[in-house]
C-alpha cells in the first residue's frame, strides 16, 4: 500500500514515514501542493495525507483541484489549524477525514487503514480469500487457520492482490506501490516474491495467476 504525504514540515513527514513503514506501507513525500498534483496525476497511490498549511498552493486548494480532476483516492487532512472551520471546509471540498496536530501515530495509522478499506468497499480489517486471512490491523496472516510467515514485501504484494481481487494488478503498479520512489524493486524481484508466495499459498489451494504482459491476479478460490 502506497501513501503520499504532502507536508512541508520534514519532522512531521519523517514521523509519518517511519510509522507507516513499520506496518509495511510505502510512503513517498512531497513538500508542496504543486508536487503533489504532479505525483498523483502520474503515479498510483492508495491514499494521500495532506497538510493544510503549505507554501504557495495551500492544502484546501490542492484537495479541491484533485477532486475537480476526478481523482478518487482517499484524502486525509492532517493540520495544525485546529479550528473546526478549516476541517469542515476540507471535508466540503472533498477530503474524507481529518486529524489535527499534534496527533497520535496509532490513531493516524488506524484512520489510514479505515479510509483505504472504505475506498475498496471493505467493511473489515481482515482481507479473506479462500482459506487465507490477512488481518491488516493486527498484521497477522493465517492460512487454513495456521500462522503464515510473510516478510515485508511478500505481505505488501499479497495485500495489493487481495485488495484488487479478482482483478489484475499490473506489475508496474506493484513496483510503484511497494518500491515507491526510494525503491530498488525490479520486475525480476517481483517475480521472485510472487514465486515465494505461490509456494506458501499452495497448501491452501490458492493460485496467483500470471496475466501475460500485464501482471497478476488471485484466482477465485477453488470450491470444496
Ligand atoms: Ca505546514
XYZ file of C-alpha atoms and ligand atoms in Angstrom:
225
model
C 0.000 0.000 0.000
C 1.404 3.361 -1.013
C 0.746 6.673 0.688
C 1.709 10.170 -0.472
C 2.492 12.600 2.349
C 2.063 16.251 1.374
C 3.780 18.106 4.197
C 6.276 20.964 4.400
C 7.477 20.094 7.904
C 10.253 17.489 7.463
C 9.987 16.204 11.033
C 6.272 15.521 10.777
C 6.773 13.866 7.382
C 9.553 11.662 8.714
C 7.450 10.663 11.721
C 4.623 9.576 9.449
C 7.021 7.756 7.130
C 8.536 5.787 9.984
C 5.171 4.939 11.488
C 3.617 3.756 8.236
C 6.736 1.899 7.006
C 6.634 -0.047 10.225
C 3.414 -1.665 9.028
C 4.797 -2.192 5.516
C 3.203 0.800 3.857
C 5.291 2.565 1.239
C 5.487 6.289 1.909
C 6.570 8.963 -0.561
C 6.827 12.575 0.485
C 6.421 15.930 -1.270
C 6.549 19.372 0.323
C 4.264 21.389 -1.968
C 0.793 21.146 -3.440
C 2.225 21.517 -6.946
C 4.465 18.463 -6.496
C 1.531 16.562 -5.036
C -0.640 17.319 -8.070
C 2.044 16.047 -10.427
C 2.776 12.913 -8.425
C -0.873 11.972 -8.073
C -1.529 12.586 -11.761
C 1.326 10.367 -12.859
C 1.523 7.575 -10.347
C -0.700 5.262 -8.361
C -1.210 5.927 -4.650
C -3.744 4.355 -2.302
C -4.149 7.459 -0.143
C -2.750 10.943 0.431
C -2.188 12.704 3.747
C -2.471 16.439 3.155
C -1.266 19.282 5.371
C -3.413 22.416 5.004
C -0.702 24.998 5.665
C 1.574 24.529 2.644
C 3.724 27.127 0.859
C 2.047 28.715 -2.210
C -0.877 26.430 -3.054
C -2.487 25.524 0.267
C -3.942 22.135 1.137
C -7.580 23.167 0.673
C -6.849 24.379 -2.861
C -4.945 21.185 -3.602
C -7.818 18.994 -2.424
C -10.341 20.996 -4.421
C -8.210 20.735 -7.578
C -7.650 16.985 -7.170
C -11.370 16.357 -6.842
C -12.165 18.626 -9.793
C -9.822 16.473 -11.858
C -11.746 13.432 -10.767
C -9.092 11.839 -8.581
C -10.933 9.499 -6.253
C -8.249 8.330 -3.852
C -8.908 8.820 -0.116
C -7.578 12.146 1.212
C -6.809 12.639 4.888
C -6.173 16.158 6.173
C -3.510 16.471 8.840
C -3.386 20.025 10.070
C -2.207 22.280 12.836
C -5.077 24.628 12.105
C -7.321 23.155 14.696
C -10.263 25.424 14.088
C -13.324 23.493 13.164
C -13.938 25.748 10.149
C -10.781 24.644 8.352
C -11.564 20.990 8.829
C -15.177 21.408 7.767
C -14.005 23.327 4.692
C -11.625 20.464 3.957
C -14.411 17.897 4.104
C -16.595 20.167 1.967
C -14.043 20.358 -0.830
C -13.597 16.601 -0.907
C -11.362 15.337 1.895
C -12.514 12.090 3.528
C -11.277 12.646 7.067
C -9.106 14.956 9.119
C -6.810 14.895 12.128
C -5.225 17.798 13.954
C -1.598 18.093 15.058
C -0.211 17.053 17.402
C -1.511 13.623 16.509
C -1.047 10.127 17.844
C 0.559 7.799 15.338
C -1.586 4.730 16.172
C -4.699 6.794 15.518
C -3.323 8.075 12.221
C -2.496 4.507 11.168
C -5.958 3.283 12.125
C -7.603 6.076 10.141
C -5.403 5.464 7.096
C -6.355 1.786 7.174
C -10.038 2.585 7.597
C -10.028 5.007 4.661
C -8.268 2.592 2.332
C -10.673 -0.145 3.390
C -13.648 2.071 2.677
C -12.255 3.026 -0.730
C -12.224 -0.668 -1.602
C -15.709 -1.135 -0.111
C -14.376 -3.449 2.587
C -16.052 -3.447 5.964
C -13.462 -5.405 7.898
C -9.739 -5.102 8.572
C -9.398 -8.767 7.647
C -8.824 -9.487 3.965
C -10.029 -13.015 3.275
C -9.630 -15.203 0.204
C -10.441 -18.890 0.397
C -8.560 -20.242 3.415
C -6.342 -17.165 3.635
C -6.912 -14.356 6.127
C -4.787 -11.233 6.264
C -5.544 -9.188 9.348
C -4.335 -5.705 8.392
C -4.969 -4.276 11.867
C -3.056 -6.951 13.797
C -0.692 -7.540 10.904
C -1.038 -11.290 11.071
C -1.754 -13.830 8.364
C -3.450 -17.202 8.655
C -3.674 -19.947 6.065
C -6.188 -22.679 6.879
C -6.053 -21.415 10.463
C -2.264 -21.724 10.783
C 0.036 -18.702 11.078
C 1.670 -17.761 7.791
C 5.024 -16.012 7.854
C 5.073 -13.146 5.346
C 8.163 -10.912 5.406
C 7.625 -7.238 4.439
C 7.410 -7.263 0.686
C 5.636 -10.589 0.420
C 2.990 -9.122 2.729
C 2.724 -5.951 0.652
C 2.338 -7.812 -2.645
C -0.262 -10.193 -1.261
C -2.175 -7.289 0.299
C -2.171 -5.437 -3.037
C -3.501 -8.548 -4.830
C -6.172 -9.123 -2.177
C -7.362 -5.519 -2.302
C -7.892 -5.772 -6.068
C -9.051 -9.393 -6.261
C -10.306 -10.811 -8.541
C -8.939 -8.059 -10.785
C -5.462 -7.984 -12.258
C -2.765 -5.890 -10.602
C -0.156 -4.736 -13.093
C 3.489 -5.386 -12.428
C 4.176 -1.643 -12.763
C 1.588 -0.892 -10.145
C 3.156 -3.445 -7.797
C 6.591 -1.929 -8.324
C 5.299 1.595 -7.660
C 3.107 0.633 -4.788
C 5.752 -1.380 -2.992
C 9.009 0.241 -4.026
C 7.991 3.901 -4.031
C 10.496 6.481 -5.225
C 13.276 5.228 -2.996
C 12.606 1.675 -4.031
C 15.091 -0.705 -5.567
C 12.404 -3.047 -6.747
C 12.847 -4.610 -10.202
C 10.404 -6.692 -12.267
C 12.636 -9.691 -11.572
C 12.393 -9.127 -7.836
C 8.598 -9.058 -8.101
C 8.742 -12.437 -9.840
C 10.848 -13.827 -7.003
C 8.361 -12.621 -4.378
C 5.432 -13.986 -6.393
C 7.140 -17.344 -6.644
C 7.694 -17.449 -2.868
C 4.061 -16.515 -2.289
C 2.890 -19.256 -4.632
C 4.829 -21.830 -2.643
C 3.384 -20.528 0.626
C -0.201 -20.391 -0.652
C -0.131 -23.813 -2.347
C -1.297 -25.734 0.772
C -4.467 -23.610 0.746
C -5.063 -24.366 -2.936
C -4.801 -20.658 -3.761
C -3.318 -19.613 -7.082
C -1.655 -16.404 -8.174
C -2.264 -16.314 -11.901
C 0.181 -14.592 -14.262
C -1.644 -12.464 -16.816
C 0.924 -12.314 -19.564
C 2.278 -8.880 -20.353
C 0.143 -7.265 -17.636
C 0.570 -8.597 -14.145
C -1.005 -10.943 -11.637
C -4.317 -11.777 -10.103
C -5.644 -14.088 -7.444
C -7.762 -16.893 -8.829
C -11.175 -17.444 -7.351
C -10.685 -19.909 -4.501
C -11.435 -23.459 -5.582
C -14.633 -24.812 -4.011
C -14.783 -27.872 -1.803
Ca 2.582 23.094 7.149
